[in-house]
Tab-separated table of C-alpha atoms and ligand atoms in Angstrom:
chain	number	residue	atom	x	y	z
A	192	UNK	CA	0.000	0.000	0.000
A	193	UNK	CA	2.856	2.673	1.205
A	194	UNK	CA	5.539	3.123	-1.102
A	195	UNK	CA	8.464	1.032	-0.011
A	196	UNK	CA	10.731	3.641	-0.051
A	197	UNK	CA	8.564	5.338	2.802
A	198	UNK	CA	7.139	2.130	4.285
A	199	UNK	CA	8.610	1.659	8.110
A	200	UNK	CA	10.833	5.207	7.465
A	201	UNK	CA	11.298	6.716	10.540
A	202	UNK	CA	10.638	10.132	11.730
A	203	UNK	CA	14.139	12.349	10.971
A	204	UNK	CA	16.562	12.351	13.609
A	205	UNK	CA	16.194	15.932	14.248
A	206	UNK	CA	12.751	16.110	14.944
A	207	UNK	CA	13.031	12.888	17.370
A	208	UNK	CA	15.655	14.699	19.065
A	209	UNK	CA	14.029	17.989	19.074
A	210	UNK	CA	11.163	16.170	20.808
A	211	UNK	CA	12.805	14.688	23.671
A	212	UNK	CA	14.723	17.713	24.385
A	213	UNK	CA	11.179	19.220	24.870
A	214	UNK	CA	10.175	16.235	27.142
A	215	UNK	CA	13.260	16.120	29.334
A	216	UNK	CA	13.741	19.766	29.513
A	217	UNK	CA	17.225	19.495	27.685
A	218	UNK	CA	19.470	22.695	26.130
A	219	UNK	CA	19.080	21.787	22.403
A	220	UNK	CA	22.078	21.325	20.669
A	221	UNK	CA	20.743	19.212	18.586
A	222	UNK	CA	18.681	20.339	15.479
A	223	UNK	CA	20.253	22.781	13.879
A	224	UNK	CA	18.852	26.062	14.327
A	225	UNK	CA	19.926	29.925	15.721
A	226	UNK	CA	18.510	30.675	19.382
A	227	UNK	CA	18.659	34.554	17.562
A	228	UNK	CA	15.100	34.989	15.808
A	229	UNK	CA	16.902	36.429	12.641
A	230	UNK	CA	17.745	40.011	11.746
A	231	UNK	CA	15.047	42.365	12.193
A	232	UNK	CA	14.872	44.488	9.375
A	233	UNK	CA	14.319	41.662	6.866
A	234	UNK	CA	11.840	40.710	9.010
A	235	UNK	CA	10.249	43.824	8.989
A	236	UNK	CA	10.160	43.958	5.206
A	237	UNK	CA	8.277	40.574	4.707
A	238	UNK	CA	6.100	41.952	7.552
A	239	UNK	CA	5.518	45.256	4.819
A	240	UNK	CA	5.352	42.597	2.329
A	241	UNK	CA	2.565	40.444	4.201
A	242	UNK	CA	0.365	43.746	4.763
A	243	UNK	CA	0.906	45.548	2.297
A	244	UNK	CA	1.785	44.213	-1.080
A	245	UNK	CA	-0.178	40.984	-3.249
A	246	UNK	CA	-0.696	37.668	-0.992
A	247	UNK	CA	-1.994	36.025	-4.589
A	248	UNK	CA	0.133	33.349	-6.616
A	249	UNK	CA	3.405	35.055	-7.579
A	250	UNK	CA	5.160	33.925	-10.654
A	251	UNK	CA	6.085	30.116	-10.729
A	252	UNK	CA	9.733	30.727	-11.057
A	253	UNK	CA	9.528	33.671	-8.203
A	254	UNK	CA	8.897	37.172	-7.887
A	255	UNK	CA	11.129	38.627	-10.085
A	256	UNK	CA	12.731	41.434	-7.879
A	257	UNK	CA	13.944	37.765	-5.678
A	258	UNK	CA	15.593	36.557	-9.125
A	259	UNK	CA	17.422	39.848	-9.866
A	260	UNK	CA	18.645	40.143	-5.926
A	261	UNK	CA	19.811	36.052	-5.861
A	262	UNK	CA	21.706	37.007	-9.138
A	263	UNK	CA	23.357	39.904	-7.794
A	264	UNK	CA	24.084	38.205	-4.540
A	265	UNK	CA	26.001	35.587	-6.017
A	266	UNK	CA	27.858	37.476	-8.581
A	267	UNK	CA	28.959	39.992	-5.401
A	268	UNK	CA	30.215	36.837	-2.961
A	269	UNK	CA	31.299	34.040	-5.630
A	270	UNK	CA	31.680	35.968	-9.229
A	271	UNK	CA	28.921	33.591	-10.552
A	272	UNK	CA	27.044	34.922	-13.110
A	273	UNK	CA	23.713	34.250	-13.541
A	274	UNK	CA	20.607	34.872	-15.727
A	275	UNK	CA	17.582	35.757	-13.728
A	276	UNK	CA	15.023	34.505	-16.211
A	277	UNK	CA	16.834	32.074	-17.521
A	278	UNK	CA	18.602	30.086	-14.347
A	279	UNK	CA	17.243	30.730	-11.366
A	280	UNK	CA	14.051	29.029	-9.985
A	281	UNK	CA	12.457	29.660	-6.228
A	282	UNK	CA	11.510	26.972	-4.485
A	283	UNK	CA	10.109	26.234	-0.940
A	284	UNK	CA	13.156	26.275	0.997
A	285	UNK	CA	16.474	23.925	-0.356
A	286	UNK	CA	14.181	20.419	0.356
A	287	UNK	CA	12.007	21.186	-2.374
A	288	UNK	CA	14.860	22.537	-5.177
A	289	UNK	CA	16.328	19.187	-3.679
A	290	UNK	CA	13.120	16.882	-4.743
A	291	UNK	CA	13.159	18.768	-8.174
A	292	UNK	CA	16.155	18.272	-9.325
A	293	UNK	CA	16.358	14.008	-8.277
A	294	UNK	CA	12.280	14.010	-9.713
A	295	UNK	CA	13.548	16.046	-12.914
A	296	UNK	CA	16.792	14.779	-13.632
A	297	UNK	CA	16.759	10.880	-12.378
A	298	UNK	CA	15.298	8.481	-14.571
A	299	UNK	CA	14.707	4.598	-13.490
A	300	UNK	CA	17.833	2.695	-13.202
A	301	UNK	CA	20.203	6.051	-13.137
A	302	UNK	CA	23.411	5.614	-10.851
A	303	UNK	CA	23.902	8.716	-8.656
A	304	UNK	CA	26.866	8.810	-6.433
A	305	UNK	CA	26.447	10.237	-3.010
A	306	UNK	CA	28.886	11.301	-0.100
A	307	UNK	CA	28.159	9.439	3.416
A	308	UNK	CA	27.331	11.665	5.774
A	309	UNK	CA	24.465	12.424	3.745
A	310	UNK	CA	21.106	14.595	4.680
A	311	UNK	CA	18.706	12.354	5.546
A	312	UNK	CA	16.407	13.735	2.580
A	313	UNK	CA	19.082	12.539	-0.227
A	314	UNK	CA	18.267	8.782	0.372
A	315	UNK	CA	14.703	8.459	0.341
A	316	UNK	CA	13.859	10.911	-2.299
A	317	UNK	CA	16.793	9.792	-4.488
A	318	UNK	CA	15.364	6.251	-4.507
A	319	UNK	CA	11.636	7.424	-4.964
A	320	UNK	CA	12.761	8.852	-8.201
A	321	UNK	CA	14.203	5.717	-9.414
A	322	UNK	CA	17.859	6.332	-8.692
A	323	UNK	CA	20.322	3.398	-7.887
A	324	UNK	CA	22.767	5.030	-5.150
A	325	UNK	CA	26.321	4.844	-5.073
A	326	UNK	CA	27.734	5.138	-1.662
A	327	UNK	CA	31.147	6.828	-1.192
A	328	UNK	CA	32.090	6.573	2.654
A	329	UNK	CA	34.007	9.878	4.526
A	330	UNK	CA	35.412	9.349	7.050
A	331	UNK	CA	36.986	11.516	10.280
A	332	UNK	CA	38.785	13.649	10.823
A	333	UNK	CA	39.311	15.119	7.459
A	334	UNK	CA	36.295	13.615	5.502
A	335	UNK	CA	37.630	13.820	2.233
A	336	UNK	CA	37.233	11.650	-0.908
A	337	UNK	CA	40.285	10.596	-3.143
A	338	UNK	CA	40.510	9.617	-6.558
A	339	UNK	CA	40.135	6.032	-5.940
A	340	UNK	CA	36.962	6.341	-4.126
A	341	UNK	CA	35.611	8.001	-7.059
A	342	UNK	CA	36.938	5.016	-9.565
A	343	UNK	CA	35.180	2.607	-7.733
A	344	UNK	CA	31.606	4.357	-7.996
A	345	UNK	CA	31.787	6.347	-11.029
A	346	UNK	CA	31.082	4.592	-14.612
A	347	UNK	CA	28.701	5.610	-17.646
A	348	UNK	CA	25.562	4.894	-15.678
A	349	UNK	CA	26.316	7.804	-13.681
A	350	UNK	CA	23.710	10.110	-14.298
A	351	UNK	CA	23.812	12.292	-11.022
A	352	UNK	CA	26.341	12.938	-8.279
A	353	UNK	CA	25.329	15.253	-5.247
A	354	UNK	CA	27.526	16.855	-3.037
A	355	UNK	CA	27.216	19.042	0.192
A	356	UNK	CA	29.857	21.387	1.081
A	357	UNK	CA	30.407	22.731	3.192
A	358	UNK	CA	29.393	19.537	4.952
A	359	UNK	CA	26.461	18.599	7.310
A	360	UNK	CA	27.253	16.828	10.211
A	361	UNK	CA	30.729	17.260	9.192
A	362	UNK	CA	31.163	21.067	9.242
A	363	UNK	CA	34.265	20.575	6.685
A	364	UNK	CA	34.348	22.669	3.237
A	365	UNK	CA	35.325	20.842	-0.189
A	366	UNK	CA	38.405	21.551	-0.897
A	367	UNK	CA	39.623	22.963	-4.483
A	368	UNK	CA	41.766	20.306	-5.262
A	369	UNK	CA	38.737	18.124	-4.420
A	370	UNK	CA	36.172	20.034	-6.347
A	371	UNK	CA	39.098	19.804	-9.816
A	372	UNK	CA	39.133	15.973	-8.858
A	373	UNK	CA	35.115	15.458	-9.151
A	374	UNK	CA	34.437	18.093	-12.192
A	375	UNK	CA	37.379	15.674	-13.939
A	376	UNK	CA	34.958	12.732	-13.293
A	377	UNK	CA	31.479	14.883	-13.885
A	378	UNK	CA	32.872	15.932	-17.346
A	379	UNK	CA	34.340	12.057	-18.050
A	380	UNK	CA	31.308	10.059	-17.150
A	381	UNK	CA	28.586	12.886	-18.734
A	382	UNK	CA	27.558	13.124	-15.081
A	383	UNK	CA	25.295	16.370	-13.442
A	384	UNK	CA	26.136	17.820	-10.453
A	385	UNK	CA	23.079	18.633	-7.681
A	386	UNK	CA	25.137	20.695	-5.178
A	387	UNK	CA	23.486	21.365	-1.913
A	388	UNK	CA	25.488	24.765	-0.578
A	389	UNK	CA	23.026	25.840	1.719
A	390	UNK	CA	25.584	26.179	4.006
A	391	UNK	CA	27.668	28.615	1.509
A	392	UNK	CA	27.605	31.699	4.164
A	393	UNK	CA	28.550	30.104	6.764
A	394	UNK	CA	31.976	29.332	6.588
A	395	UNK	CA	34.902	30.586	9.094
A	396	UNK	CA	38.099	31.798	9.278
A	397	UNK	CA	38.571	33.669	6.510
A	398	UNK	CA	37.722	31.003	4.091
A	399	UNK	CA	35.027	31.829	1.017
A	400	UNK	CA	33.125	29.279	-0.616
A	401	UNK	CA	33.499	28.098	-3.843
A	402	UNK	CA	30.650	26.630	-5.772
A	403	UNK	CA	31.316	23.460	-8.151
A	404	UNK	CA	29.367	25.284	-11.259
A	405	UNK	CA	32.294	27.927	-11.579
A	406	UNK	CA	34.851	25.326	-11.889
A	407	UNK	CA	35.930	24.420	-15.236
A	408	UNK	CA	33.236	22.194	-17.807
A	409	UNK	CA	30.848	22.426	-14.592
A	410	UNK	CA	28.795	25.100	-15.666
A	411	UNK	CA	26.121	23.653	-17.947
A	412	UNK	CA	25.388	20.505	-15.540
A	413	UNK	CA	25.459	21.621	-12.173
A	414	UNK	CA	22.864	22.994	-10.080
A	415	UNK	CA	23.106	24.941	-7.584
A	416	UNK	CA	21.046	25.144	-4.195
A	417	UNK	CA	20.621	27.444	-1.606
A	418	UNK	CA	18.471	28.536	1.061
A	419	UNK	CA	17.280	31.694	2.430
A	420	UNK	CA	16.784	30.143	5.540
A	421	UNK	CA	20.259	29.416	6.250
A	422	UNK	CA	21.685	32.759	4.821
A	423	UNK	CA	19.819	35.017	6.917
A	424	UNK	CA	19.625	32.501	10.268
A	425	UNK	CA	15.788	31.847	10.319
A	426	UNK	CA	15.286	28.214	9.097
A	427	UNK	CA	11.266	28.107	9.221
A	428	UNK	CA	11.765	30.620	6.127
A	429	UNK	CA	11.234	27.805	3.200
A	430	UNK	CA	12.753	30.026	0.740
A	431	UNK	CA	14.927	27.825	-1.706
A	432	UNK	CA	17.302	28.917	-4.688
A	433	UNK	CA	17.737	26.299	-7.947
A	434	UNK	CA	20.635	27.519	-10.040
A	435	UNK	CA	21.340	25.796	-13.346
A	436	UNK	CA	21.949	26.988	-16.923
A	437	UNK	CA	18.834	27.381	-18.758
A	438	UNK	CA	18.117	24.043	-20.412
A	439	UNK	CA	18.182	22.194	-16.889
A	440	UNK	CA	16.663	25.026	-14.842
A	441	UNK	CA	13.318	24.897	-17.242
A	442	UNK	CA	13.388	20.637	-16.194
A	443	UNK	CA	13.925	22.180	-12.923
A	444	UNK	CA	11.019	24.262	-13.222
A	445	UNK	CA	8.702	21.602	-14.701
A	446	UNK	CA	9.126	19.427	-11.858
A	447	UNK	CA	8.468	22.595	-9.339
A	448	UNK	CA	5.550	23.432	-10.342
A	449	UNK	CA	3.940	20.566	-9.486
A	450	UNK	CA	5.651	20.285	-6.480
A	451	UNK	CA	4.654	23.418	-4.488
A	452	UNK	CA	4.284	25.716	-7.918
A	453	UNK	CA	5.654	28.426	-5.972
A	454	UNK	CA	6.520	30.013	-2.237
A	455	UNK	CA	4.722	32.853	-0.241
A	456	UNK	CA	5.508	35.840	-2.022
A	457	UNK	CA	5.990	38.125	1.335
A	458	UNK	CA	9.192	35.868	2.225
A	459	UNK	CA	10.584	36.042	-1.155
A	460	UNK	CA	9.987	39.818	-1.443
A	461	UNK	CA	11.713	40.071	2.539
A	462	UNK	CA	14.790	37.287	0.963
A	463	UNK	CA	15.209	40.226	-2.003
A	464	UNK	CA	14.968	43.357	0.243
A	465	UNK	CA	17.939	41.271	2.548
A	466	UNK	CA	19.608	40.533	-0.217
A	467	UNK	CA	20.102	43.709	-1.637
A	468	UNK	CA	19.965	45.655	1.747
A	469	UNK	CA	21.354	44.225	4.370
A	470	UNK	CA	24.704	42.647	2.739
A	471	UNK	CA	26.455	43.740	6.201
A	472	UNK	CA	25.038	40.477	6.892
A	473	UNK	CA	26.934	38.021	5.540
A	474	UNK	CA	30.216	39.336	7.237
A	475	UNK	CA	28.819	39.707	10.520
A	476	UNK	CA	27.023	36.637	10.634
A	477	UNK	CA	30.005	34.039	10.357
A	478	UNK	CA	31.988	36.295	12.880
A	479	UNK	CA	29.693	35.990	15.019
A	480	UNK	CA	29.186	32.028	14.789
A	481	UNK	CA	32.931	32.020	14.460
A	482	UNK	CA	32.893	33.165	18.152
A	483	UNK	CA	30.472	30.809	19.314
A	484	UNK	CA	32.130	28.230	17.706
A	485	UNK	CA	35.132	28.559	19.804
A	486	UNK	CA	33.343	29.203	22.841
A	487	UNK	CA	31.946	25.503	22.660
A	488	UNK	CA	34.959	24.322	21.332
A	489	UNK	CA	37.269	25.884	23.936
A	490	UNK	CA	34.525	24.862	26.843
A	491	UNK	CA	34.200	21.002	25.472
A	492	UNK	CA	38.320	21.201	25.596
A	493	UNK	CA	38.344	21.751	28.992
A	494	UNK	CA	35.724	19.599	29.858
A	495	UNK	CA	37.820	16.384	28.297
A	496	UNK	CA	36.254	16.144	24.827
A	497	UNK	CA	37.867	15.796	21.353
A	498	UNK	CA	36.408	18.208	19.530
A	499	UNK	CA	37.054	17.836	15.506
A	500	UNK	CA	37.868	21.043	13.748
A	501	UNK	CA	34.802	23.197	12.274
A	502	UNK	CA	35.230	24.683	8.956
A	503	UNK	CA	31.295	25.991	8.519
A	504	UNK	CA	28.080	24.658	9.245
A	505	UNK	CA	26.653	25.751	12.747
A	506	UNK	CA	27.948	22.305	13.994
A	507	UNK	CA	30.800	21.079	15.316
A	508	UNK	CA	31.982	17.275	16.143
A	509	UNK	CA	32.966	15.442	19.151
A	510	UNK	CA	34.949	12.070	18.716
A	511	UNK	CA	33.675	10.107	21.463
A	512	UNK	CA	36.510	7.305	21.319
A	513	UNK	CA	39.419	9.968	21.619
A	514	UNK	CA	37.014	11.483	24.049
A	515	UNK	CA	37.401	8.394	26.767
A	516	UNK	CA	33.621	7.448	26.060
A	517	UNK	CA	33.512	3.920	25.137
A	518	UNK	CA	29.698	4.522	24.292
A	519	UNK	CA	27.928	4.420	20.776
A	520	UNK	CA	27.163	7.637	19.189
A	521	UNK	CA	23.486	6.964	19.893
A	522	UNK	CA	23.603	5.569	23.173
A	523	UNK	CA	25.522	8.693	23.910
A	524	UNK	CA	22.966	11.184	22.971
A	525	UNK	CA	19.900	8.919	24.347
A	526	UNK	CA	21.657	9.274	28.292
A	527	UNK	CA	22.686	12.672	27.325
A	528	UNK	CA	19.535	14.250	26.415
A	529	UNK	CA	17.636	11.940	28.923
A	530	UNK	CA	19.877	12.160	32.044
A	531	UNK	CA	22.332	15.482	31.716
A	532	UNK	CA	20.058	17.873	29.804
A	533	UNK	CA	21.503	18.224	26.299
A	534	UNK	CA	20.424	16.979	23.151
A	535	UNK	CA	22.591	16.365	20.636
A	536	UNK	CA	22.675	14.665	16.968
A	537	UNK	CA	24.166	11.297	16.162
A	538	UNK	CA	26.578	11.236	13.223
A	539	UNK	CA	25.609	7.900	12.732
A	540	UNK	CA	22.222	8.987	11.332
A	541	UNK	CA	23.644	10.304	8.270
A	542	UNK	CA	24.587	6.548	7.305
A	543	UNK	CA	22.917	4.149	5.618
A	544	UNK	CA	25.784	1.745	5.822
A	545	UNK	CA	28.843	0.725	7.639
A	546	UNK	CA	28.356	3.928	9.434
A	547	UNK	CA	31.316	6.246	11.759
A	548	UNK	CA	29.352	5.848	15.562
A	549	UNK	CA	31.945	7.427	17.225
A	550	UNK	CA	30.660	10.941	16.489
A	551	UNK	CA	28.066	13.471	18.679
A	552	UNK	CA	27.458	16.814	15.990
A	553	UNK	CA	26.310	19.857	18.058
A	554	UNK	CA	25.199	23.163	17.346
A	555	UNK	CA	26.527	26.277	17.937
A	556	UNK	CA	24.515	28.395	17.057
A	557	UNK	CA	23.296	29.808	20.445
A	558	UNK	CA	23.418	32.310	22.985
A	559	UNK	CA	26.810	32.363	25.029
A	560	UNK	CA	24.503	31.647	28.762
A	561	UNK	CA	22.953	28.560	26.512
A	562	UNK	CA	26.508	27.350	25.402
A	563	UNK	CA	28.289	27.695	28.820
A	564	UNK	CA	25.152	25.776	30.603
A	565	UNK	CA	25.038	23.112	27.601
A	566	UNK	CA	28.893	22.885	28.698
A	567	UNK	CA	29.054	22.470	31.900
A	568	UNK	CA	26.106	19.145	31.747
A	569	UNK	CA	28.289	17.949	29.389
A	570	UNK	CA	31.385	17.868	31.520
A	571	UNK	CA	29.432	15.913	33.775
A	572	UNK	CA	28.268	13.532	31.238
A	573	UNK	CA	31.573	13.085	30.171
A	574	UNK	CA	32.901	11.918	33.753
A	575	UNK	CA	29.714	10.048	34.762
A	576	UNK	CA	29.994	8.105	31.137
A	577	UNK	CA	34.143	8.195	30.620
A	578	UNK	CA	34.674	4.502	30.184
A	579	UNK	CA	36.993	3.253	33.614
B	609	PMP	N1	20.468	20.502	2.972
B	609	PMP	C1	21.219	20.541	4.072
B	609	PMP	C2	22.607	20.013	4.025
B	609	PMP	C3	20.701	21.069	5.259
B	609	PMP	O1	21.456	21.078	6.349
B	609	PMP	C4	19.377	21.561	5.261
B	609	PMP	C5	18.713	22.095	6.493
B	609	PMP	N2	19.450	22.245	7.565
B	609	PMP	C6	18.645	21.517	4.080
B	609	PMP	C7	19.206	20.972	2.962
B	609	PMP	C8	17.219	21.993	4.022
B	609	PMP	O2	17.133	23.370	3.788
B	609	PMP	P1	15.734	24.116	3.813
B	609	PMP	O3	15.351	24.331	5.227
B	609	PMP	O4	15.976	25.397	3.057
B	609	PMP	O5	14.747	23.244	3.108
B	610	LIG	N1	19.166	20.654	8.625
B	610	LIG	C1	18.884	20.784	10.017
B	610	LIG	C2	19.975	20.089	10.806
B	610	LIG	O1	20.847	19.517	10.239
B	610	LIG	C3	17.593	20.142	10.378
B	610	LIG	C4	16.548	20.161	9.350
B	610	LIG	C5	15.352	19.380	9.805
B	610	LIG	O2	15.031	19.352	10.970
B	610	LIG	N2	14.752	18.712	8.885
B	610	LIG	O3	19.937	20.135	11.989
């Protein structure tokens, strides 16, 4: 009766931790989302946009004043040029460009490669389209992929690869070297691209992101994803970006609009006004996080833990092993969550096979009085659990 892709799949690992936080009273370091409510003033001009402007269907691709400020954003922070009418499509939030582009582009039978840790949408909705995944396993602490990982999934049935940099759990960033190494095998094996960079502003010290589609014989099959919510902090905001040259963004678009067909048009017009308004933004924003980072990570340090270095991403990892915890990953954040107060995610949960349990991912993007209390439970957890 139920599909068998979505027969007996269990509810995501963030919302199941999000829920027993709630129950047990825990600090939630665990789904990741800011304690800030987002900045104000592009709240205030969805708000405008809510009272005082059209709450009818806007345009399937998106209001076209969101088009124009996504290309100018992205030719201002990675030289990327783009063709509003052409190549960019709006969608409801990154999970939605991410179910158009596997429904559009994956046939039955297709091969599409995939990066383990992978967000728990990729799986499911990769298979419901018809895909046949190809699992390439990263591993700690540096989670790269090599050349020969990439020979032993890639071959002519590759239709699709996706990859997520920077990383979630991980919080690493693709390097260039990396990206050269895939484009080689992309352009060799007639292979597209989906690249989830919804994580693109969020990247720390010093470094800039640099999207797949502007590296060379990349540009006319990748496509590009991002999401409002993440660049402005406020992740109930389901405003996606699909970026693709023009032949694959109109497959993009033909699969959209029967998906949602399009997203409330007072978000998009407060995602433009941001965009073009409040660029201070995006250099405050990772300072910021950059600070929090190392608050958690200097607090976890003292507290015992091995904390793996954080690149981008709100999240940093703990290696429970190097740690002293002889514990699995899950076990570790059931008793944490249930008996010390904080919930945190399992790394393990971005496996589908022969999975790292070793690793706790927790977020940091929170208030310094939330980080220092999350801290200090966890020190205790850490002694009460330390294997003797
Ligand atoms: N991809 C990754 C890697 C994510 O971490 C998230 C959400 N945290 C999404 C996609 C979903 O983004 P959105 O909320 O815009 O749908
Ligand atoms: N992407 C968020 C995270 O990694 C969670 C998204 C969700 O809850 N579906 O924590």
């Amino acid at each position: 009766m139920v599909h068998p892709v979505f027969d007996n799949l269990p509810t995501t690992i963030f919302e199941r931790m999000s829920g027993l936080a709630r129950q047990h009273g825990a600090i939630n370091l665990g789904q990741g989302f800011p304690d800030d409510q987002g900045p104000l003033p592009v709240r205030e001009a969805a708000a405008r946009a809510l009272i005082e402007g059209s709450n009818q269907y806007p345009p399937m691709r998106g209001l076209p004043e969101l088009r124009a400020a996504v290309a100018g954003h992205y030719g201002r922070t990675q030289d990327l040029q783009l063709d509003p009418d052409t190549e960019i499509v709006i969608t409801s939030g990154a999970t939605e460009a991410l179910a158009a582009a596997f429904t559009a582009l994956i046939s039955p039978g297709d091969e599409v490669v995939l990066f383990q840790p992978l967000y728990d949408a990729y799986l499911p909705l990769v298979r419901r389209a018809g895909g046949a995944p190809k699992l390439v396993r990263l591993a700690p602490p540096d989670w790269r992929f090599t050349r020969e990982m990439l020979e032993a999934v890639f071959s002519d049935k590759t239709r699709m690869v996706v990859l997520n940099s920077p990383l979630n759990p991980a919080g690493v960033v693709t390097p260039d070297a990396d990206l050269a190494l895939l484009a080689e095998f992309c352009v060799r094996h007639d292979t597209i691209a989906v690249c989830d960079e919804v994580w693109e502003a969020v990247v720390f010290d010093g470094r800039r992101h640099r999207p797949l589609i502007t590296v060379p014989g990349m540009r006319e099959r990748t496509v590009k994803i991002g999401s409002a919510g993440k660049l402005f902090g406020m992740t109930g905001w389901k405003v996606g970006f699909l970026m693709a040259a023009p032949a694959l963004a109109k497959a993009l678009a033909a699969a959209h609009q029967f998906l949602t067909f399009t997203t409330p048009p007072n978000l998009q017009a407060g995602v433009a006004w941001g965009l073009e308004n409040h660029r201070a933004w995006f250099d405050e924003m990772p300072v910021e996080l950059q600070r929090s980072r190392d608050r958690l990570t200097a607090g976890l340090r003292a507290a015992g833990y091995v904390v793996l270095e954080s690149q981008g991403t709100y999240f940093l990892n703990v290696d429970l092993t190097a740690s002293g915890l002889a514990l699995d990953d899950v076990t570790f954040c059931e008793r944490c969550v249930v008996e010390f107060g904080v919930a945190a995610i399992p790394v393990s949960a971005f496996f589908a096979q022969d999975a790292v349990r070793n690793v706790v991912r927790l977020c940091f993007a929170k208030k310094d009085e939330t980080l220092d209390a999350a801290v200090e439970r966890l020190a205790r957890a850490r002694v009460a659990l330390a294997a003797p």
